[in-house]
Coordinates of C-alpha atoms and ligand atoms in Angstrom, one line a residue:
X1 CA 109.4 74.3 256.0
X2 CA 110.3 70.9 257.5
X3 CA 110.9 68.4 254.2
X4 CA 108.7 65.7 255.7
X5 CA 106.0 67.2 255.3
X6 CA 105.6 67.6 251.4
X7 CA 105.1 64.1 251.2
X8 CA 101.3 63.2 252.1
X9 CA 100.4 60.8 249.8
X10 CA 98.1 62.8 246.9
X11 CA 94.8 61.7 246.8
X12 CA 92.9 60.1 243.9
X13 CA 90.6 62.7 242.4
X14 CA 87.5 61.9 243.0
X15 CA 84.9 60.7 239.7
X16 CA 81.7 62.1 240.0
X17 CA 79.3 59.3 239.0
X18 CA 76.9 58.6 241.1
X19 CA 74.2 59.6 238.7
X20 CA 75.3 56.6 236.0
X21 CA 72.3 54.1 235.9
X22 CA 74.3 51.3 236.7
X23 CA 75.6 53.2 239.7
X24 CA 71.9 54.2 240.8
X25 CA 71.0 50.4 240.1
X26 CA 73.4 48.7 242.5
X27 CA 72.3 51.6 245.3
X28 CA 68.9 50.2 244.9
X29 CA 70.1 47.0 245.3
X30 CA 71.4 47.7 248.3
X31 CA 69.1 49.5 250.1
X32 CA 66.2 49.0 248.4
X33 CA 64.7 51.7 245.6
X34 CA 62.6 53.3 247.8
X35 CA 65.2 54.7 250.2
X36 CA 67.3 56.5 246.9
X37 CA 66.2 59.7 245.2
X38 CA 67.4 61.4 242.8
X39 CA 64.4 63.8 242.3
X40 CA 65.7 67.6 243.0
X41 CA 63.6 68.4 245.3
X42 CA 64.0 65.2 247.3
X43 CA 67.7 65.6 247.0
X44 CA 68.0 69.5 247.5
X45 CA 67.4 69.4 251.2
X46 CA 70.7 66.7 251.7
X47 CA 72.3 69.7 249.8
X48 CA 72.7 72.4 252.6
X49 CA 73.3 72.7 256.5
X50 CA 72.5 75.4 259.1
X51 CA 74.9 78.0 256.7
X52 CA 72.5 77.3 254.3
X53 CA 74.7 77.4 251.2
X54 CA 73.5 75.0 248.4
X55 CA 75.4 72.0 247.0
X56 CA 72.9 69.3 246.3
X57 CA 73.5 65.8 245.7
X58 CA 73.3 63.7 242.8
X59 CA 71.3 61.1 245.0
X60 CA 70.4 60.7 248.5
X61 CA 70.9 56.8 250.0
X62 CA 69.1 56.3 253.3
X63 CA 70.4 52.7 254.6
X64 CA 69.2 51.1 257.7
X65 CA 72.0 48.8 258.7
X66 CA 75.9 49.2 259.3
X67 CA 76.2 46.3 256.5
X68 CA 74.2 48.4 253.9
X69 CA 76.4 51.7 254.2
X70 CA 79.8 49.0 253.8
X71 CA 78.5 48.1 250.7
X72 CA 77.2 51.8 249.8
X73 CA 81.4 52.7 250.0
X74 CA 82.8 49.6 248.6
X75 CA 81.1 50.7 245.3
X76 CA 82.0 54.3 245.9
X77 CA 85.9 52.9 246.2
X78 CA 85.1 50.4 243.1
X79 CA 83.7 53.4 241.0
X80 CA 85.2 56.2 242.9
X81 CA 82.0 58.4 243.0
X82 CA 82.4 60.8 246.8
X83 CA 80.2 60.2 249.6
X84 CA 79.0 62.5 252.0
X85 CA 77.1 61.2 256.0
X86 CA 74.5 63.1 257.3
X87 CA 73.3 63.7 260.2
X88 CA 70.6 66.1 261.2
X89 CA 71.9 68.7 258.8
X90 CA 72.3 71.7 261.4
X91 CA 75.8 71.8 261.7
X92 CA 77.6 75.3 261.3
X93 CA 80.5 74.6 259.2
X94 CA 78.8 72.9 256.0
X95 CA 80.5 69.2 257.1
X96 CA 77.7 67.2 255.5
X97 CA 77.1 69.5 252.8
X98 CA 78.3 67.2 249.3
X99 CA 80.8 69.8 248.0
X100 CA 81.9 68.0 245.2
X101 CA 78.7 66.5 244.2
X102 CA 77.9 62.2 245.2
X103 CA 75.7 60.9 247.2
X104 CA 74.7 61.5 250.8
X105 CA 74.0 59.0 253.1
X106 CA 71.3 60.3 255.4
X107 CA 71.1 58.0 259.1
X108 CA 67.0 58.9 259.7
X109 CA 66.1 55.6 259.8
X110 CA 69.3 54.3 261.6
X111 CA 67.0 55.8 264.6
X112 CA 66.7 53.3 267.4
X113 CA 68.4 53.1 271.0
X114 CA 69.3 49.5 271.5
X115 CA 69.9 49.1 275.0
X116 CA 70.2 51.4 278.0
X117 CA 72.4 49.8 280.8
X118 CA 71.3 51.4 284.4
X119 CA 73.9 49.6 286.9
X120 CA 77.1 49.4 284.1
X121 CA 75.9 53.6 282.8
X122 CA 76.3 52.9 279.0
X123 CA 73.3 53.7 276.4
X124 CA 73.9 51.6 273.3
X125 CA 72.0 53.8 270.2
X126 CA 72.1 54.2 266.4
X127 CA 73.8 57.1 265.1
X128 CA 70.1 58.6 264.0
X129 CA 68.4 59.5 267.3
X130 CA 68.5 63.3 268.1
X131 CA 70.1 64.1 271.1
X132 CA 67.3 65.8 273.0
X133 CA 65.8 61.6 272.4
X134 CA 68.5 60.4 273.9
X135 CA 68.1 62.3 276.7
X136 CA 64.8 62.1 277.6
X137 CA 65.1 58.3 277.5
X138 CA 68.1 58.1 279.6
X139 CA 66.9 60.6 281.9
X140 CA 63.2 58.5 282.3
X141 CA 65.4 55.9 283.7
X142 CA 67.6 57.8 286.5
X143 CA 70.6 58.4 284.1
X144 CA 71.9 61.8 282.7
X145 CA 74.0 61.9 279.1
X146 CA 75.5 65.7 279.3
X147 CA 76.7 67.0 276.0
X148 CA 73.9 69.5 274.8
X149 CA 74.3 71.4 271.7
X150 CA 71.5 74.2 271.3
X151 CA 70.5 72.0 268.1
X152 CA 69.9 69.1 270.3
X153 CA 66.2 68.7 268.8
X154 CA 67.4 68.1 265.3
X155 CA 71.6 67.1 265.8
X156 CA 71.7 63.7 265.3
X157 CA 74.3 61.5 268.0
X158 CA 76.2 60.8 265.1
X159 CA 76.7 64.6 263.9
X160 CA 77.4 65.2 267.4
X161 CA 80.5 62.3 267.7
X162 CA 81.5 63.4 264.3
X163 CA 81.5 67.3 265.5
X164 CA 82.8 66.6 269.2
X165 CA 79.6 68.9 270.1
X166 CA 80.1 70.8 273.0
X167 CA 77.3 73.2 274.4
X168 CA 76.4 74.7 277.7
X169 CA 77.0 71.8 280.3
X170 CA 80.4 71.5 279.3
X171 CA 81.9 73.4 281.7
X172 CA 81.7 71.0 284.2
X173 CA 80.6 67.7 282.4
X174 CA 83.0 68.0 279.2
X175 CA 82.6 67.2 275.7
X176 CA 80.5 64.2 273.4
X177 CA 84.4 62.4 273.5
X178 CA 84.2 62.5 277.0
X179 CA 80.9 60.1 276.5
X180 CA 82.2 57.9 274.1
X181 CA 83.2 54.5 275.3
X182 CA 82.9 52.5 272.0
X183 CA 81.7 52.8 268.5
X184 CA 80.8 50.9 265.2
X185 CA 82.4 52.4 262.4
X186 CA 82.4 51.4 258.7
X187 CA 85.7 52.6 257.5
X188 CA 85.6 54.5 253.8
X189 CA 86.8 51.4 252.2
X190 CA 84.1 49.4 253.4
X191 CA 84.8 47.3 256.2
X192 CA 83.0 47.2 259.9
X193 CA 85.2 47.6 262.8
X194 CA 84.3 48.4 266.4
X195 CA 86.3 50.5 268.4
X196 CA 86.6 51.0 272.4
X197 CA 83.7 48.8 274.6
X198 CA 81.3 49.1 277.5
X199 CA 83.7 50.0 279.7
X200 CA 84.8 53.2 281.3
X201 CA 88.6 51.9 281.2
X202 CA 89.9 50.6 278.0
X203 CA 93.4 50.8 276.9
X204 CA 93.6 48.0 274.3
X205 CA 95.4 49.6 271.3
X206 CA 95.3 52.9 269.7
X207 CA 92.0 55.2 270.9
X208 CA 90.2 54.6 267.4
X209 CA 86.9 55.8 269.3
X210 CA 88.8 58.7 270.1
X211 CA 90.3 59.7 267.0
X212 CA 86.3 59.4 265.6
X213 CA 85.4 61.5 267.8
X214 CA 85.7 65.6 265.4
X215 CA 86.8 63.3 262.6
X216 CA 84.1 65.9 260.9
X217 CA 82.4 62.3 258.4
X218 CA 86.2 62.4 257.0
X219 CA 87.5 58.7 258.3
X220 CA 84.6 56.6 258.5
X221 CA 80.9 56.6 259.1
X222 CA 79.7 55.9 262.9
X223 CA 76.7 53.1 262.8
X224 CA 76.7 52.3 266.4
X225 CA 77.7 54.2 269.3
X226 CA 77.8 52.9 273.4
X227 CA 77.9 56.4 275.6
X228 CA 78.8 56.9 279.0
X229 CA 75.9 57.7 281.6
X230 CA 76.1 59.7 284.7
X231 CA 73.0 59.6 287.6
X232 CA 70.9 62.3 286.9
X233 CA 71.3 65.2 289.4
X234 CA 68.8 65.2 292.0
X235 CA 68.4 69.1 292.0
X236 CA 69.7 72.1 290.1
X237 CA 69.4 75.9 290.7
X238 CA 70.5 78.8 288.5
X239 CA 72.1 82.6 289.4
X240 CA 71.8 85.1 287.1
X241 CA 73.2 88.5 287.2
X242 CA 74.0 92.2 285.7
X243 CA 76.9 93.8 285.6
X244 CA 78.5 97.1 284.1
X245 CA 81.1 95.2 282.1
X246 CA 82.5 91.8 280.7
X247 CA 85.4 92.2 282.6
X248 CA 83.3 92.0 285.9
X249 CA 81.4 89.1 284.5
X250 CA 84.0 87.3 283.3
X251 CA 86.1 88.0 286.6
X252 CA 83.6 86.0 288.4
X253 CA 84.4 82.5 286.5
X254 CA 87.9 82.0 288.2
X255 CA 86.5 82.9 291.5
X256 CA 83.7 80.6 291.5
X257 CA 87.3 77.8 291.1
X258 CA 88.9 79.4 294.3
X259 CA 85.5 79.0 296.3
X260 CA 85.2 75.4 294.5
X261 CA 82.3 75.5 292.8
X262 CA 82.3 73.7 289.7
X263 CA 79.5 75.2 287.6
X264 CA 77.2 73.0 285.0
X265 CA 77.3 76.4 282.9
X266 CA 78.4 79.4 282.8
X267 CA 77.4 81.9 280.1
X268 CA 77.9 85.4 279.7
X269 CA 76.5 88.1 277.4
X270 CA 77.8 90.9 276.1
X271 CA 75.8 94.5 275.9
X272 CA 74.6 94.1 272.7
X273 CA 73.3 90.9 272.8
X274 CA 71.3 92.2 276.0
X275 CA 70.1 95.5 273.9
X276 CA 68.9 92.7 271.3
X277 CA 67.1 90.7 273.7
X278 CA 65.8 93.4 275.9
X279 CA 64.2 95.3 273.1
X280 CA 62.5 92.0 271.6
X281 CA 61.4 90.6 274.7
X282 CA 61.6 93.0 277.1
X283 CA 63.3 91.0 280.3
X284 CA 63.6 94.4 282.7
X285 CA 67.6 94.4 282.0
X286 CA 68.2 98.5 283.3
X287 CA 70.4 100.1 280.8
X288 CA 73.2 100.0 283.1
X289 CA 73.4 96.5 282.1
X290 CA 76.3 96.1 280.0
X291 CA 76.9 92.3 280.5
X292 CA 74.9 89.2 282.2
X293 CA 76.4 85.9 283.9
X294 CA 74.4 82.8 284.4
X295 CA 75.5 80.2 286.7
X296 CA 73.7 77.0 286.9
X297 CA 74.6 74.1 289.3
X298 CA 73.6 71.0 290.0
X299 CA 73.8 67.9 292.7
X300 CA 72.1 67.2 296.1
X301 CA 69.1 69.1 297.0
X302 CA 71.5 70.2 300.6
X303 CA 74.6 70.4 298.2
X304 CA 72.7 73.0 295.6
X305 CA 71.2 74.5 298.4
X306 CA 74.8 75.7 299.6
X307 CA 76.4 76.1 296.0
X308 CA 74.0 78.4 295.2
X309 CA 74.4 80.5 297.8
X310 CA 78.1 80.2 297.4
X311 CA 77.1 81.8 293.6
X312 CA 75.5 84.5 294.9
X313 CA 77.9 85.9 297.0
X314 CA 80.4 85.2 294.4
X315 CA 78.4 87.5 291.8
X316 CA 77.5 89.8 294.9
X317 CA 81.4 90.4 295.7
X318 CA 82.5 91.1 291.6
X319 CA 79.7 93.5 291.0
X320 CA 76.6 91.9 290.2
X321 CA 73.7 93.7 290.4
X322 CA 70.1 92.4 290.0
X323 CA 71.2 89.2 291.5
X324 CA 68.3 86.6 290.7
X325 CA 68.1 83.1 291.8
X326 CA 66.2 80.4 290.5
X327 CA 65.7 76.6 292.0
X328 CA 62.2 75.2 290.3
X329 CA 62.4 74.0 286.4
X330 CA 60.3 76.5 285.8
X331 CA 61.9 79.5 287.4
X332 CA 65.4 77.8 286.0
X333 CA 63.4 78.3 282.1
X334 CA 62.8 82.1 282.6
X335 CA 66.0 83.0 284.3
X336 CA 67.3 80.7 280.7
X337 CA 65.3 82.9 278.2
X338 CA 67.1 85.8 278.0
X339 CA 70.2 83.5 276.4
X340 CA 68.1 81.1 274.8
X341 CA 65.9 84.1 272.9
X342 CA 69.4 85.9 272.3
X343 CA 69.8 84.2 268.7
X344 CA 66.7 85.2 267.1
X345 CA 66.7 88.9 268.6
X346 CA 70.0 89.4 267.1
X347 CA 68.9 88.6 263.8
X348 CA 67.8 92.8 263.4
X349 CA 71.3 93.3 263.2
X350 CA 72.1 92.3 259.9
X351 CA 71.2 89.8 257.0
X352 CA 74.2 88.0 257.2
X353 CA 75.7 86.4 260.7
X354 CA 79.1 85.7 260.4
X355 CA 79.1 83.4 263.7
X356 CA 82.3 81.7 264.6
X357 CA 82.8 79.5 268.3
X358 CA 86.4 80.7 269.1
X359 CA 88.1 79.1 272.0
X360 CA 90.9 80.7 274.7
X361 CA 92.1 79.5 278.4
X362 CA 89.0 80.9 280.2
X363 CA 90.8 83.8 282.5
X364 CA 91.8 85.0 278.8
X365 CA 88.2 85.8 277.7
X366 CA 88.2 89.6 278.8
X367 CA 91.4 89.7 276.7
X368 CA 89.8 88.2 273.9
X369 CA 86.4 90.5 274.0
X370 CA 88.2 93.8 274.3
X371 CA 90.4 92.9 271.1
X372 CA 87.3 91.1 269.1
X373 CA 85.7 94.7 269.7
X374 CA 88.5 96.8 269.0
X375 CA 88.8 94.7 265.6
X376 CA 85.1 95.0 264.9
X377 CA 85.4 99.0 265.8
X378 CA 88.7 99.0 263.0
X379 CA 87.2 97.5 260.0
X380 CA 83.3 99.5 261.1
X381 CA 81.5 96.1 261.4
X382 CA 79.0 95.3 264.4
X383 CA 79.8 92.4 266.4
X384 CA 77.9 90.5 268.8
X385 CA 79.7 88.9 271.7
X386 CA 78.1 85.7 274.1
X387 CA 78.7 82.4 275.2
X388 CA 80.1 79.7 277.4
X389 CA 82.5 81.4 279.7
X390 CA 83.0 78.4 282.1
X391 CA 84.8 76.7 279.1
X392 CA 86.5 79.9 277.9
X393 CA 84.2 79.1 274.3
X394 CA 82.7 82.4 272.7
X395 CA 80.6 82.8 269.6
X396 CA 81.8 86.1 268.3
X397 CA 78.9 86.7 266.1
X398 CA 80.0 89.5 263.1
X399 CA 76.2 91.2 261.7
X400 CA 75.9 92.5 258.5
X401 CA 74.0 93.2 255.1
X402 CA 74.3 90.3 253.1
X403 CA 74.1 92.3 250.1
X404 CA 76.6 94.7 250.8
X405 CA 79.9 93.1 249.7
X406 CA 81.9 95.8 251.2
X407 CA 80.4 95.1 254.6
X408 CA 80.7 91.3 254.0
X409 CA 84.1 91.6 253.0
X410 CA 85.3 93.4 256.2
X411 CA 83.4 91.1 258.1
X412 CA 85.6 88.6 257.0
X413 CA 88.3 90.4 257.8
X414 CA 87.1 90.7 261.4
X415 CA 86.8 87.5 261.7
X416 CA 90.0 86.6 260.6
X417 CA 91.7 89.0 262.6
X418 CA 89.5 87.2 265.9
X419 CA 90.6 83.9 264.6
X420 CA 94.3 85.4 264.9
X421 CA 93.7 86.9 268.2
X422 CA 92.1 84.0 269.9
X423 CA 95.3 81.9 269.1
X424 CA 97.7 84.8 270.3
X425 CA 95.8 84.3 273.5
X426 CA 96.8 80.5 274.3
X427 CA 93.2 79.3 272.4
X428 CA 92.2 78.5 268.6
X429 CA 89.4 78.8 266.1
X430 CA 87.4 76.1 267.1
X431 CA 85.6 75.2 270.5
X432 CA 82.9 73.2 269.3
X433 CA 81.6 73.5 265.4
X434 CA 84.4 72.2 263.8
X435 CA 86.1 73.2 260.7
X436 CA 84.3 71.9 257.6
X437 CA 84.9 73.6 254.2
X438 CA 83.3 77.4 256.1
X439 CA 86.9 77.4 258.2
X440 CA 89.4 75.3 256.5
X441 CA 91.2 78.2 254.8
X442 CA 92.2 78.8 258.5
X443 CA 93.8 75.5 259.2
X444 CA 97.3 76.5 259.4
X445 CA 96.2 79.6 261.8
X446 CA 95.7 77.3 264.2
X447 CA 97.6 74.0 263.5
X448 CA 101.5 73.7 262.4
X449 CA 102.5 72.2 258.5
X450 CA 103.4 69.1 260.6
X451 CA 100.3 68.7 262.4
X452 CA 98.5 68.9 259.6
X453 CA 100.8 66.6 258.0
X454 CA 100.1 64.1 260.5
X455 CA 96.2 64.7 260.0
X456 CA 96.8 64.0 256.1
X457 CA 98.5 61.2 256.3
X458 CA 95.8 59.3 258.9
X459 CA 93.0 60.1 256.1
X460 CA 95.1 58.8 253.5
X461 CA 95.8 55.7 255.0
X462 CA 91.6 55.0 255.7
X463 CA 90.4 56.5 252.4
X464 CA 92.9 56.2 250.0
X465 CA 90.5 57.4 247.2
X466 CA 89.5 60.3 249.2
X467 CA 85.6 59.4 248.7
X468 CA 84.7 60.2 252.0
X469 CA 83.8 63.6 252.4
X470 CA 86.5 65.2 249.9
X471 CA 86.9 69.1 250.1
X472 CA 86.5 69.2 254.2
X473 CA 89.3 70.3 256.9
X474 CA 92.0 70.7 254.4
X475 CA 92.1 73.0 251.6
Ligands
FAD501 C1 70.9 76.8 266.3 C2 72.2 75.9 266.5 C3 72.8 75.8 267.7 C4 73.9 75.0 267.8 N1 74.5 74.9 269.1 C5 75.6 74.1 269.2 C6 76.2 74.0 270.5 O1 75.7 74.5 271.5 N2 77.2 73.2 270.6 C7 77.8 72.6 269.5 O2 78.8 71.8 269.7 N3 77.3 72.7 268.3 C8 76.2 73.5 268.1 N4 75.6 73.6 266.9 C9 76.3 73.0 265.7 C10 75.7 71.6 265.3 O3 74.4 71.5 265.7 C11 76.6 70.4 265.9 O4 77.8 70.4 265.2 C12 75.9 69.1 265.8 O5 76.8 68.1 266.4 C13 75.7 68.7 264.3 O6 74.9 67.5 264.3 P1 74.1 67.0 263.0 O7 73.5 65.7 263.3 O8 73.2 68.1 262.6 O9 75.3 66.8 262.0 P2 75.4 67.2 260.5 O10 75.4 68.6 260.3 O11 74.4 66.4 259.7 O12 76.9 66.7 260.1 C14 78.0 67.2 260.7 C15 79.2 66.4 260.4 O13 79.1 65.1 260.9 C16 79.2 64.1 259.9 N5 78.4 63.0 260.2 C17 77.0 63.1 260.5 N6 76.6 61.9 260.9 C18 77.7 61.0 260.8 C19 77.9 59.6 261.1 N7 76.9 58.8 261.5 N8 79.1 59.1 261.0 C20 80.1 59.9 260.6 N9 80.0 61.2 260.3 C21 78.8 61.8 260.4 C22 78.9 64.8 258.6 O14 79.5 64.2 257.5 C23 79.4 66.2 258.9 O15 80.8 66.3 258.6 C24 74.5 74.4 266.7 C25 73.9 74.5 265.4 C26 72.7 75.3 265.3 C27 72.1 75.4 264.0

């Protein structure tokens, strides 16, 4: 091990003491007594996220201005009690879950968008409105903001810049960083800066908005955000097909590149996520249906015209069957269904969902099914393979009886081993949930002792005290 790296400054242990009078007084103070509880079952909810393990709060603060939460952490620092953000609580990796007790700070009623700028394509919002709000207001003015999550009715924006949420547009239109142009952020110590602008170029300084962005509520609380707008498409289409395996299906993804089409998504299922789906909803998928691609596009009316068609033959020529194509938004929704209504069908499976969002170079996703279900086959757990193929991100989802430990315990194993073999193919353990306290025993599978080193180091220099979200990323 490189000797540099057993240096990181060690991190005041954090005093739990939020619940002192004195403490609860001054939080009162601050943002007025009616937006603190400390009642259990006002506080319980702030304790859990969409892995719905429990670690409640000692009290919940809901502020309503940027100045409000830098006082909120200046008293944390002065009487070192830990602080957790929330957003809309459905994150996947227990980020805003209080782990070692605090406060949260929920951002509900940081909930307005300030400004939406049409001819410079910016939004300006609070870090409280859900995603699917945003959009919808963007997109009642001409604009389109990409990054959509499957949680977009409840995630928050802030979650998402926190998380770097991904989702099914990605494929062509990126990541939440990739919409970040500049931020307010109150650091954990307690003072307001703002990072990046209203511009598209910026290159004043270090990227602070950048190095916000899958900070995971670790290096300082987001209050403001200004996000990059794109016109909204003037048409889309979708193709959805069949095919006898997920080699086939996944084959299709680099050749859509060589006949350059840039898809908006690209998803794939696996064949038991169609048996799932097929025998709760009953969508006609024959049983020669082993795997299903959907390809949606978007642009000009004439350029989706053409794209699509481009699709079909694409899908045609690698051994789609069933070809369907879709170009109303209500033909788009059904051809949708089948991958929207997967996550509930697969539920029959098991108790317990072990669902991880592994990530490998996209031509590597054939690779990385065929081992994620020789590994599943090895340690006699059932696994449950579907997701964004354009961006090479799959949730590997690992079903079993919650109250069987045996079969938990070898699900775990699973997923370790996938978390091994999605690095050994070029990708890592992450594509889009993050890392939280459900995946930081994994850390150094995917980063070096350095790296992580490096990742210490920035956290110690912002929050000294370690208030902020203590017991997350790092073990
Ligand atoms: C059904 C379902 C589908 C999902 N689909 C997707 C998907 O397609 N793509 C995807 O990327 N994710 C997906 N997720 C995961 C999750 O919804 C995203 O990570 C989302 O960004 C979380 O947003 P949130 O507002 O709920 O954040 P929370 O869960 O509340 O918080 C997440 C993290 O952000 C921090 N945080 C929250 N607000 C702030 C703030 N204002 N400032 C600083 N830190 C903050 C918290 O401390 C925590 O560490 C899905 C989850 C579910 C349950």
């Amino acid at each position: 091990m490189n000797s540099t790296i057993e240096t990181v400054p060690s991190t005041t242990r954090v005093r739990t003491a939020a619940s002192d009078s004195d403490v609860l007084e001054r939080l009162r103070e601050i943002v007025g007594a009616e937006y603190v509880f400390v009642d259990a079952n006002k506080v319980e909810p702030y304790g859990q996220d969409a892995i719905k393990e429990k670690f409640p709060p000692e009290a919940v603060v809901l502020p309503r201005a940027a100045a409000e939460i830098a006082e909120v952490l200046r008293l944390a620092n002065e009487r070192c009690f830990p602080v957790t953000a929330r957003g809309g609580g459905v994150g996947y990796t227990g980020g805003a879950v209080p782990l070692e007790g605090g406060i949260v700070i929920g951002t509900e009623r940081m909930n307005q968008i300030k400004q939406i700028n049409v001819d410079d394509l910016y939004v300006v919002t609070e870090p409280g409105v859900t995603t699917y709000e945003l959009q919808q207001a963007v997109e009642a003015e001409g604009l389109f903001y990409p990054p959509d999550p499957a949680s977009y009715k409840d995630s928050f924006i802030g979650g998402n810049i926190a998380e770097n949420a991904g989702g099914m547009r990605c494929a062509k239109y990126g990541v939440t960083k990739h919409y970040v142009l500049g931020l307010e952020v109150v650091t954990p110590t307690g003072t307001i800066i703002k990072t990046g602008g209203r511009t598209t170029k910026n290159v004043v300084g270090f990227d602070l908005s950048s190095l916000m962005c899958g900070s995971e509520g670790m290096l300082g609380i987001i209050t403001e955000a200004t996000l990059r707008l794109v016109p909204l498409p003037e048409a889309t289409a979708t193709v959805r097909a069949t095919f006898r395996s997920m080699r086939e299906a996944c084959a299709c993804v680099p050749q859509l590149t060589r006949s350059r089409i840039v898809p908006v998504a690209c998803e794939v299922l696996d064949r038991n996520s169609l048996r799932a789906v097929e025998a709760e909803f009953g969508f006609g998928l024959g049983p020669q249906a082993d795997a299903l691609l959907l390809v949606a596009v978007d642009g000009s009316a004439q350029e989706v015209e053409r794209t699509t068609k481009i699709v079909e033959q694409v899908v045609k020529d690698g051994g789609g069957f069933d070809v369907l194509r879709a170009t109303t938004r209500a033909d788009e929704d059904r051809l949708w269904d089948v991958r929207r209504l997967l996550s509930p069908s697969i539920k029959k499976y098991g108790t317990l969902k072990l669902n991880e969002d592994v990530v490998v170079p996209r031509s590597r996703v054939p690779d990385l099914i065929e081992r994620v279900e020789e590994i599943a086959r090895r340690h006699n757990t059932f696994v449950v393979n579907f997701g964004h193929a354009g961006d090479g991100n799959i949730h590997v989802n690992f079903m079993c009886d919650r109250e069987d430990r045996a079969a938990v315990e070898r699900a775990w194993q699973a997923v370790r081993e996938t978390f091994a073999a999605a690095v050994d193919l070029g990708g890592t353990i992450s594509g889009e949930h993050g890392i939280g306290y459900v995946k930081a025993p994994y850390l150094d599978m995917a980063l070096s002792s350095e790296a992580i080193y490096v990742m210490k180091n920035i956290k110690h220099a912002l929050d000294p005290k370690g208030i902020l979200n203590p017991g997350k990323v790092f073990t």
